[in-house]
CSV table of N, CA, C and O in Angstrom, one decimal:
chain,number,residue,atom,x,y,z
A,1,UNK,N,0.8,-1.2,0.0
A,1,UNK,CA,0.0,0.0,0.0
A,1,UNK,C,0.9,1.2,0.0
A,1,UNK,O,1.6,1.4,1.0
A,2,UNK,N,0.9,2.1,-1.0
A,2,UNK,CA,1.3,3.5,-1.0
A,2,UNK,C,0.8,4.6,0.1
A,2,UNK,O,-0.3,4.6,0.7
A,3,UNK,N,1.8,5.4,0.2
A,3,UNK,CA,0.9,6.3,1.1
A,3,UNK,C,0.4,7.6,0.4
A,3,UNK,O,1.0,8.0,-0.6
A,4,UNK,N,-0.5,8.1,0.8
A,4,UNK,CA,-1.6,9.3,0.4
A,4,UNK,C,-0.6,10.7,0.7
A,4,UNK,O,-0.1,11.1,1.7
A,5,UNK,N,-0.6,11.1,-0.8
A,5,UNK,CA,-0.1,12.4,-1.0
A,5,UNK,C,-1.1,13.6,-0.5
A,5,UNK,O,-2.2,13.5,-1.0
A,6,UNK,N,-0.9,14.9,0.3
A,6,UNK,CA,-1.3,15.8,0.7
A,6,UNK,C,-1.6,16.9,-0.4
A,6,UNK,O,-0.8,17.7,-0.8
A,7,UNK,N,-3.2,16.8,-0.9
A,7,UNK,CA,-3.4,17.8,-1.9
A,7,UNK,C,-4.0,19.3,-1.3
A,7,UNK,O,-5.0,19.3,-0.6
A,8,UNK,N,-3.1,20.5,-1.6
A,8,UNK,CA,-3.4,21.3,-0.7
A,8,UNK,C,-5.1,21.7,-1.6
A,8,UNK,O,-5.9,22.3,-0.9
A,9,UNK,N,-5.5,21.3,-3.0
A,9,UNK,CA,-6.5,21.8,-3.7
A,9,UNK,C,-7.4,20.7,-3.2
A,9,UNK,O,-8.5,21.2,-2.8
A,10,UNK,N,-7.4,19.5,-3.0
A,10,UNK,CA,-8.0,18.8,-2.6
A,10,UNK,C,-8.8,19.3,-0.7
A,10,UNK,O,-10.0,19.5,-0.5
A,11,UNK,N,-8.0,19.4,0.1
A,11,UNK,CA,-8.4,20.2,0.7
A,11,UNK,C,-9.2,21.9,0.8
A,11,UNK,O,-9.7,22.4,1.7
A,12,UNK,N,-9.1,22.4,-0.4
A,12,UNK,CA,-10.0,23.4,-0.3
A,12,UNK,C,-11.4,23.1,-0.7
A,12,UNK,O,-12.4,23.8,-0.4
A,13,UNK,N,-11.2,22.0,-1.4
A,13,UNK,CA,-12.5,21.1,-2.1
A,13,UNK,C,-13.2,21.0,-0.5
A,13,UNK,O,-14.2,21.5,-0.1
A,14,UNK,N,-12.4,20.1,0.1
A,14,UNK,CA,-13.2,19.7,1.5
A,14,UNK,C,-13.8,20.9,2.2
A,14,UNK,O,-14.9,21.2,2.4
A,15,UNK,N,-12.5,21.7,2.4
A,15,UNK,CA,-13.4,23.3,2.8
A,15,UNK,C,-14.2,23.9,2.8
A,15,UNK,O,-14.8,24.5,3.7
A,16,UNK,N,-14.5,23.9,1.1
A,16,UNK,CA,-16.1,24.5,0.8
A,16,UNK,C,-17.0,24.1,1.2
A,16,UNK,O,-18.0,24.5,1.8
A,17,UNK,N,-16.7,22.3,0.6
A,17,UNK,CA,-18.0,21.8,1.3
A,17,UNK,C,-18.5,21.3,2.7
A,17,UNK,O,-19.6,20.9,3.1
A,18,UNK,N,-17.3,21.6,3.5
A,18,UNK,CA,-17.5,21.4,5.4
A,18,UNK,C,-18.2,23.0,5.6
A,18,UNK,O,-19.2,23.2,6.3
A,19,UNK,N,-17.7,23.8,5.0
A,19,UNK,CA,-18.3,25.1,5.3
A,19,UNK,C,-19.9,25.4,5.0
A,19,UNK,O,-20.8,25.8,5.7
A,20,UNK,N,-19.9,25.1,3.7
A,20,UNK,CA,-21.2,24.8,3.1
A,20,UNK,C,-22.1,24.3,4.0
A,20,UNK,O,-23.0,25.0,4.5
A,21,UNK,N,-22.1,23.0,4.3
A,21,UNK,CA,-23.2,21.7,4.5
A,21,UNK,C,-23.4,22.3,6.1
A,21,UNK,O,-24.4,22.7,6.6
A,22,UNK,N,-21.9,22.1,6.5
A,22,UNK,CA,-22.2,22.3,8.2
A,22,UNK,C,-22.9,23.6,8.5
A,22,UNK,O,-23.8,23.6,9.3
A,23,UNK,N,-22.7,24.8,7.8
A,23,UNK,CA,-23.7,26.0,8.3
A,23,UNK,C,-25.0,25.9,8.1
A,23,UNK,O,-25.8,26.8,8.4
A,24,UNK,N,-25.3,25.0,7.4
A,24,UNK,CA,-26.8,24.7,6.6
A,24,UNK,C,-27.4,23.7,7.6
A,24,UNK,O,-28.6,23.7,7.6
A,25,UNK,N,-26.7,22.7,8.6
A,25,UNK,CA,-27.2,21.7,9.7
A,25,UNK,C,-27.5,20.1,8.6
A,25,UNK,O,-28.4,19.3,8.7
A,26,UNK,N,-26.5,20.2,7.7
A,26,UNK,CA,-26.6,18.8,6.5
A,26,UNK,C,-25.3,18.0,6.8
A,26,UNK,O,-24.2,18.5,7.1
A,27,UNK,N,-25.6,17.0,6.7
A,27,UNK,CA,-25.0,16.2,6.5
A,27,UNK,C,-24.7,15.5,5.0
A,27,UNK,O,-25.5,14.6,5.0
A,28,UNK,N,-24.1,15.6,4.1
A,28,UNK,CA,-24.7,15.2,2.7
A,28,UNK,C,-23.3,15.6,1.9
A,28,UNK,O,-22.5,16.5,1.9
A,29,UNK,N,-23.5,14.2,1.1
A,29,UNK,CA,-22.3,14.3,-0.4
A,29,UNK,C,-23.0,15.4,-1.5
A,29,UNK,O,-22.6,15.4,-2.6
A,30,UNK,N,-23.8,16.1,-1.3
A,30,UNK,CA,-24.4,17.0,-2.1
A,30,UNK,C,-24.6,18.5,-1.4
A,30,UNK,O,-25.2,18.7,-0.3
A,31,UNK,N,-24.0,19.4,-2.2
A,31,UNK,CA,-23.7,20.6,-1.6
A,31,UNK,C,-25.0,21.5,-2.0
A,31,UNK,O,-25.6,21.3,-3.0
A,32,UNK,N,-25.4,22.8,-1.0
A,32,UNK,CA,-26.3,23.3,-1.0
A,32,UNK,C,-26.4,23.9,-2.8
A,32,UNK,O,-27.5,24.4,-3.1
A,33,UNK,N,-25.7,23.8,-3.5
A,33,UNK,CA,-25.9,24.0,-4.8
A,33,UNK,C,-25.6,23.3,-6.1
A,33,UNK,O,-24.9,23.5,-7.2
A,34,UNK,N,-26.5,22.1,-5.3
A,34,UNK,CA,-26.6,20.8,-6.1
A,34,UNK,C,-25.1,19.8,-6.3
A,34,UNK,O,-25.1,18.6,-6.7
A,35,UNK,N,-23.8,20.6,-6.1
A,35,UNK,CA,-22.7,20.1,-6.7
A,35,UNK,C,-22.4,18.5,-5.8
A,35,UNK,O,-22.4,18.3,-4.6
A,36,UNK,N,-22.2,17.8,-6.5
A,36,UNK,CA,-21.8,16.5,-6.4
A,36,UNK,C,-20.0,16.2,-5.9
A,36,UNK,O,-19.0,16.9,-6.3
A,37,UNK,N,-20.0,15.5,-5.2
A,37,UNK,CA,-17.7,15.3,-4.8
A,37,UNK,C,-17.1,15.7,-6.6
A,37,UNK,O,-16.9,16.9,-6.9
A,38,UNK,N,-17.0,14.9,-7.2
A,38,UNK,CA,-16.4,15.4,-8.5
A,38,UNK,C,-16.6,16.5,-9.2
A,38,UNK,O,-15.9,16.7,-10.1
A,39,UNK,N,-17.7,17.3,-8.9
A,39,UNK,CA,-18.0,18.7,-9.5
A,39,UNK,C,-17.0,19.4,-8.4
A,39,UNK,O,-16.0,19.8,-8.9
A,40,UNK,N,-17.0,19.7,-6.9
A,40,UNK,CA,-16.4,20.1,-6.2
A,40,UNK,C,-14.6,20.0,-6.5
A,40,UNK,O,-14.0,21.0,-6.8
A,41,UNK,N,-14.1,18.9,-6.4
A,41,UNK,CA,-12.7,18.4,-6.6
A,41,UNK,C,-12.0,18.8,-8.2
A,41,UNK,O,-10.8,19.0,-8.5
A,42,UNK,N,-13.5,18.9,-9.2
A,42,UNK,CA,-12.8,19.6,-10.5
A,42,UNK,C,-12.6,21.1,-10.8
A,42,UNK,O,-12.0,21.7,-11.7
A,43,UNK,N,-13.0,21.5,-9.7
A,43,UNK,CA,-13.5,22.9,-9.7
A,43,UNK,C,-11.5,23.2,-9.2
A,43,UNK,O,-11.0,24.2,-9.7
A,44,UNK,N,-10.8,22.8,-8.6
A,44,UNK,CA,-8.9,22.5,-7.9
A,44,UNK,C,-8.6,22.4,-9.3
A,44,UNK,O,-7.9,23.3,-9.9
A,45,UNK,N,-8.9,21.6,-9.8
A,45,UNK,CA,-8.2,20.4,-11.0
A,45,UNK,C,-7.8,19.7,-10.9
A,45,UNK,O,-6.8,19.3,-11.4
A,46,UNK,N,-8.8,18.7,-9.8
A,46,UNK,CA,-8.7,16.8,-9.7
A,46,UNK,C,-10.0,16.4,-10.9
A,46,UNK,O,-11.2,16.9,-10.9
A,47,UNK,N,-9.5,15.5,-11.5
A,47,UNK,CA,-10.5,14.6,-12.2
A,47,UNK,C,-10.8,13.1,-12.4
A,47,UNK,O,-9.8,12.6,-13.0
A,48,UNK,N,-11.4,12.5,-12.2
A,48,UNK,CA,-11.1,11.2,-12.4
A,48,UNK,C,-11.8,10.1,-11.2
A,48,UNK,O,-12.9,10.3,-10.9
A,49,UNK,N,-11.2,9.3,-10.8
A,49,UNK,CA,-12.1,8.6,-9.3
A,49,UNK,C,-11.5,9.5,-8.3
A,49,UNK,O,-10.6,10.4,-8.4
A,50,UNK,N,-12.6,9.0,-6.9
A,50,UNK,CA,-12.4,9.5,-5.9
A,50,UNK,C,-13.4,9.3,-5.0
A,50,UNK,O,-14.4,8.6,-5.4
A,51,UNK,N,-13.3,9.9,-3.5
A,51,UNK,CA,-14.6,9.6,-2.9
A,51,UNK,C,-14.5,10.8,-1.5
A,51,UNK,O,-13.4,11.2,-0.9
A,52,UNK,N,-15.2,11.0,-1.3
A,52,UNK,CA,-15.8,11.8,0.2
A,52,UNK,C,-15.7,10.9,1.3
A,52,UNK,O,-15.9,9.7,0.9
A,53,UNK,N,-15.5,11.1,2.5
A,53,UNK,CA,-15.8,10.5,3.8
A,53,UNK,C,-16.6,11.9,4.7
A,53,UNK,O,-16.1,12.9,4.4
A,54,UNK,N,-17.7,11.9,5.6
A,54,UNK,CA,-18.0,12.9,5.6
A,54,UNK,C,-18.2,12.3,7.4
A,54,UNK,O,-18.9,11.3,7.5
A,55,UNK,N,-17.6,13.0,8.8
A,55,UNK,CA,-18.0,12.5,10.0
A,55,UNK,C,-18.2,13.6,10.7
A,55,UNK,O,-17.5,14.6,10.6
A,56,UNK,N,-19.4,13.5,11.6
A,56,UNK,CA,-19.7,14.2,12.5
A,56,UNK,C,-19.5,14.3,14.0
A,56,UNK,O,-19.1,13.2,14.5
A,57,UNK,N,-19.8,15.1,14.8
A,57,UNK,CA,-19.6,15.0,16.3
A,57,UNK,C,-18.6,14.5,17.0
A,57,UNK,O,-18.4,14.6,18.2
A,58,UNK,N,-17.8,14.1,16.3
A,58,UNK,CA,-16.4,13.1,17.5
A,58,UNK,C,-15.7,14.2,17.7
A,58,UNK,O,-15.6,15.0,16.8
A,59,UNK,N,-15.0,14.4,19.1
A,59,UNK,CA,-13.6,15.0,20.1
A,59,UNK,C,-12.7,15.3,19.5
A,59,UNK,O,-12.1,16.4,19.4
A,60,UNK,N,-12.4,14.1,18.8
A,60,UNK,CA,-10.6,14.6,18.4
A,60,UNK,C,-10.3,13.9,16.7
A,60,UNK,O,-11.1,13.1,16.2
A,61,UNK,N,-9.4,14.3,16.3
A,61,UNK,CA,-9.2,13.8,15.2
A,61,UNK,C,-9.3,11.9,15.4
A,61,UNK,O,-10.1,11.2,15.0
A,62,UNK,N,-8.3,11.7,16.0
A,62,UNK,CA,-8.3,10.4,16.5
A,62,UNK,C,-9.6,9.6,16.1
A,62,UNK,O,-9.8,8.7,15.3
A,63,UNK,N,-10.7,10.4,17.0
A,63,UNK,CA,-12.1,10.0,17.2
A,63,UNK,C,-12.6,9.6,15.8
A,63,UNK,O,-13.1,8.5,15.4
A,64,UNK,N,-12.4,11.0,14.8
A,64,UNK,CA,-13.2,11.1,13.8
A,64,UNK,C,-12.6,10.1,13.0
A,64,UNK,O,-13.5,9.6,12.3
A,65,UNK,N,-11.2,9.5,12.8
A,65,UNK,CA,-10.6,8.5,11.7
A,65,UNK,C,-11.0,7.2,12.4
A,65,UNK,O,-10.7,6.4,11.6
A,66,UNK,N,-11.5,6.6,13.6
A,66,UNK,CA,-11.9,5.8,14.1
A,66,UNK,C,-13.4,5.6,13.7
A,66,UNK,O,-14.1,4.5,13.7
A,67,UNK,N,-13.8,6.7,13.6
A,67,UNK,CA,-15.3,6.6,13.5
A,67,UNK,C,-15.2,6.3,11.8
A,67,UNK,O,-16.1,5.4,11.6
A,68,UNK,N,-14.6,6.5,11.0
A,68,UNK,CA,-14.1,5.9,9.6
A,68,UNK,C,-14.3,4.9,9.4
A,68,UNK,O,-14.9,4.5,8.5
A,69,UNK,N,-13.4,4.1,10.6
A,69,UNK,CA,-12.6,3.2,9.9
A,69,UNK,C,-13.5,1.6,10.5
A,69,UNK,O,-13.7,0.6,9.9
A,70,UNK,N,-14.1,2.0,11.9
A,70,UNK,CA,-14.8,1.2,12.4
A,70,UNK,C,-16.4,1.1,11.0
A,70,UNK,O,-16.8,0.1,10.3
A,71,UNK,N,-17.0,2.1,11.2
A,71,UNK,CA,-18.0,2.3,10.0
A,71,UNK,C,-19.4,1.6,10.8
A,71,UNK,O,-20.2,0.9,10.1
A,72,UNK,N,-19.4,1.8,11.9
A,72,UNK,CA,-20.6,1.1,13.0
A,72,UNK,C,-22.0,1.5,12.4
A,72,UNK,O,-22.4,2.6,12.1
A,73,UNK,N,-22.5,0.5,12.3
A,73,UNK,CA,-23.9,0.7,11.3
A,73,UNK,C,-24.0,1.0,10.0
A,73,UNK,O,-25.0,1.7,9.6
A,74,UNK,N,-22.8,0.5,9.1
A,74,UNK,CA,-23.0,1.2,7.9
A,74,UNK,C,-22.9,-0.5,7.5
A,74,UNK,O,-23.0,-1.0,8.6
A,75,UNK,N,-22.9,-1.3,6.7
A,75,UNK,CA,-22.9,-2.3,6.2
A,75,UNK,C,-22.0,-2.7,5.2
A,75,UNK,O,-21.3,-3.7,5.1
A,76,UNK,N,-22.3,-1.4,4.3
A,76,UNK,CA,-21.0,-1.0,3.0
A,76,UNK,C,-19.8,-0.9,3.6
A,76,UNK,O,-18.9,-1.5,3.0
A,77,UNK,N,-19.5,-0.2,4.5
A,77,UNK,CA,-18.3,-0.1,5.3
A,77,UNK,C,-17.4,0.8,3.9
A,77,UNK,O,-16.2,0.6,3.4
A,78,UNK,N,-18.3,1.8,3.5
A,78,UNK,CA,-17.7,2.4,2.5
A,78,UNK,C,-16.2,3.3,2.9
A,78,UNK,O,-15.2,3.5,2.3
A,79,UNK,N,-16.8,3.9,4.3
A,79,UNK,CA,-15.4,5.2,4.7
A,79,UNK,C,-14.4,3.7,5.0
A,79,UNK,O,-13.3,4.1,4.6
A,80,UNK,N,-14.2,2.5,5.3
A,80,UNK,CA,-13.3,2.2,5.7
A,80,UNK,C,-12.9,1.7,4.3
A,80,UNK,O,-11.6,1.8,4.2
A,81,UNK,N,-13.4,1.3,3.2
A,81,UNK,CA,-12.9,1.0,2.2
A,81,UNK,C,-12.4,2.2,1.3
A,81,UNK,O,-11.8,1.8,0.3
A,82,UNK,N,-12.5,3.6,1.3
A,82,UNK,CA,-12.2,4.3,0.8
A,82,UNK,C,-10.6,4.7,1.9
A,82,UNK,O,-9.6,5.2,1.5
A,83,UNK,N,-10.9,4.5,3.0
A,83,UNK,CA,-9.6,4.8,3.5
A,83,UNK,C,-7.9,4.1,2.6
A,83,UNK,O,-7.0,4.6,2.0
A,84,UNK,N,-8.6,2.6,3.1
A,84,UNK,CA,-7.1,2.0,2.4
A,84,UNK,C,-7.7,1.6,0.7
A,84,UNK,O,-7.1,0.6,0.3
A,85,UNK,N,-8.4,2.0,0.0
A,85,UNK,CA,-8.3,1.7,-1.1
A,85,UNK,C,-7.0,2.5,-2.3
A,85,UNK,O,-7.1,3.6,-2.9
A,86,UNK,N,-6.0,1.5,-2.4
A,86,UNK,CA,-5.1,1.0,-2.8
A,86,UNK,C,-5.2,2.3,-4.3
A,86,UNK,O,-4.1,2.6,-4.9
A,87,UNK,N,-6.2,2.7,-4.5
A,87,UNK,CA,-6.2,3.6,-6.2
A,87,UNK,C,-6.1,4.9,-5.6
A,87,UNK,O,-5.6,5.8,-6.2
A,88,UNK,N,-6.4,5.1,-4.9
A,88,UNK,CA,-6.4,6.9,-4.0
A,88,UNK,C,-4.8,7.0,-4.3
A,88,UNK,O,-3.9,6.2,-4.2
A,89,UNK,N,-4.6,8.5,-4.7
A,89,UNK,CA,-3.3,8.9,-4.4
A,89,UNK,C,-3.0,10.3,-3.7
A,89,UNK,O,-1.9,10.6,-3.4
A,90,UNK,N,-4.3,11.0,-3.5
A,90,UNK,CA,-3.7,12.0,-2.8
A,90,UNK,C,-5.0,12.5,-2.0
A,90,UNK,O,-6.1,12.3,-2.6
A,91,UNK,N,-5.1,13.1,-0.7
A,91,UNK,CA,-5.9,13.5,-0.2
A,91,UNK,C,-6.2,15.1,0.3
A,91,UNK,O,-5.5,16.1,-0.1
A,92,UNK,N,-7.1,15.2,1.1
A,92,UNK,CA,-7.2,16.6,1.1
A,92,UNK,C,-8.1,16.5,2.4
A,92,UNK,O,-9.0,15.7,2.5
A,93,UNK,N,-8.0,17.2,3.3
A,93,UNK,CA,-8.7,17.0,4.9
A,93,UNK,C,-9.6,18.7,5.4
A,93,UNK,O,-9.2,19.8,5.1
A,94,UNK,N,-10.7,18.4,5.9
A,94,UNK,CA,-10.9,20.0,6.4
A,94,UNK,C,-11.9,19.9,7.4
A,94,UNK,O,-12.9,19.3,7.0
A,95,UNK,N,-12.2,20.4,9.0
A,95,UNK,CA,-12.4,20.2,10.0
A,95,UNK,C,-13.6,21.6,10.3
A,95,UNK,O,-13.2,22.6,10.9
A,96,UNK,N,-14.5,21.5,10.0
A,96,UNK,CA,-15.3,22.9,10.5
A,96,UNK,C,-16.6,22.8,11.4
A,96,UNK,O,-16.9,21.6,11.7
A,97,UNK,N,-17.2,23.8,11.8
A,97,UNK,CA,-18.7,23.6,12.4
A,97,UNK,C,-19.6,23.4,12.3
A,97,UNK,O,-20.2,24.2,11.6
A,98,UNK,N,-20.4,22.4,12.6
A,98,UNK,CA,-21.3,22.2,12.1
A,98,UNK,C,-22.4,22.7,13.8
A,98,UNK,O,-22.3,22.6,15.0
A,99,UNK,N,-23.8,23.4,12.6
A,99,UNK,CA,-24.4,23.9,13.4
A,99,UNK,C,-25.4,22.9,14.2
A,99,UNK,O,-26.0,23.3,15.2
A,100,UNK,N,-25.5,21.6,13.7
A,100,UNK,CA,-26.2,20.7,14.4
A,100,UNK,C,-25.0,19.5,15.3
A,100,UNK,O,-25.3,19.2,16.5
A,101,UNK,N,-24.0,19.1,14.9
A,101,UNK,CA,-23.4,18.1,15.3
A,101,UNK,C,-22.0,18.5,16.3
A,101,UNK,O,-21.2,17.8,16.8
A,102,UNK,N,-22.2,20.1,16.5
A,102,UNK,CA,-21.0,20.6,17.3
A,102,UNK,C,-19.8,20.5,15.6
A,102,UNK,O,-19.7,21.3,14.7
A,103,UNK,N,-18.9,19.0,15.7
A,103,UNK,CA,-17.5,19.3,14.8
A,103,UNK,C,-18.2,18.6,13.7
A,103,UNK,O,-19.2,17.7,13.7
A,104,UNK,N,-17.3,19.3,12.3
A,104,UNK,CA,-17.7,17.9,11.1
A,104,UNK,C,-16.0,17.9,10.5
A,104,UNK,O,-15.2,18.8,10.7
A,105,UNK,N,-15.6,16.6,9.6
A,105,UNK,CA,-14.7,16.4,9.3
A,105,UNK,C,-14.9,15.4,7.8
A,105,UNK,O,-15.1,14.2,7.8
A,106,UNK,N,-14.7,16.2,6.8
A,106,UNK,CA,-14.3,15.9,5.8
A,106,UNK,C,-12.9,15.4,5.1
A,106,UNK,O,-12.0,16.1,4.7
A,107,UNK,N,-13.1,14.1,4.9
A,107,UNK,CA,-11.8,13.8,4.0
A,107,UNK,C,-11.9,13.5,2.5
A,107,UNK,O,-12.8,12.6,2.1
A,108,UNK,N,-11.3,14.1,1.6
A,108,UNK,CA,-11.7,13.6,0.4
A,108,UNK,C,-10.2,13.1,-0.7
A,108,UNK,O,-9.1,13.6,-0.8
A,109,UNK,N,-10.6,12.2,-1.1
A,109,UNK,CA,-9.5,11.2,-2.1
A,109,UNK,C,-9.5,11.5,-3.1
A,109,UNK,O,-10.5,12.2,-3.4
A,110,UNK,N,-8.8,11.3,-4.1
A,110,UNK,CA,-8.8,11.1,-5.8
A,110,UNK,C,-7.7,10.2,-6.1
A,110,UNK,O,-6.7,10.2,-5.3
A,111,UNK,N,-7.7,9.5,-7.1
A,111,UNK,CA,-6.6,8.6,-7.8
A,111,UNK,C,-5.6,9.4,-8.4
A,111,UNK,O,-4.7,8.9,-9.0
């Protein structure tokens, strides 16, 4: 397994949309102006695969990549398979308020 390169554009991607959703009280891979992860991430100049992780309410970072990786009640266990999925090459992280959940924490991937 490679490790995940730090995209500083990828992270503004995450930005807009932690700033976005969380002042709005959403939770959601869809931003208050319809935009979808790949409309968001093209907007830097990532194209191609990729994926969102999107967590709420946890303490500390620690918290929020456990809350990932565990994936408690999800079935798909999608954030844990987007963590170590092997095609990701670079990521992008962003940490904002959310007005319903106290913290939100966005991570987002691309190949």
């Amino acid at each position: 397994m490679t490790s995940l390169q730090w995209s500083d554009e990828m992270t503004l991607a995450a930005q807009d949309h932690c700033r976005d959703i969380g002042s709005q009280r959403l939770v959601s891979h869809i931003g208050t102006d319809k935009s979808q992860f790949w409309e968001r991430v093209g907007r830097y100049g990532f194209f191609g695969g990729g994926a969102e992780n999107i967590a709420v309410g946890a303490a500390t970072g620690m918290d929020f990549m456990l809350q990932f990786y565990i994936d408690e009640g999800l079935a798909s266990k999608g954030h844990r398979k987007n963590i170590i999925n092997p095609n990701y090459k670079y990521t992008g992280i962003a940490s904002c308020k959310s007005a319903t959940y106290g913290k939100m924490l966005i991570v987002v991937y691309a190949s």
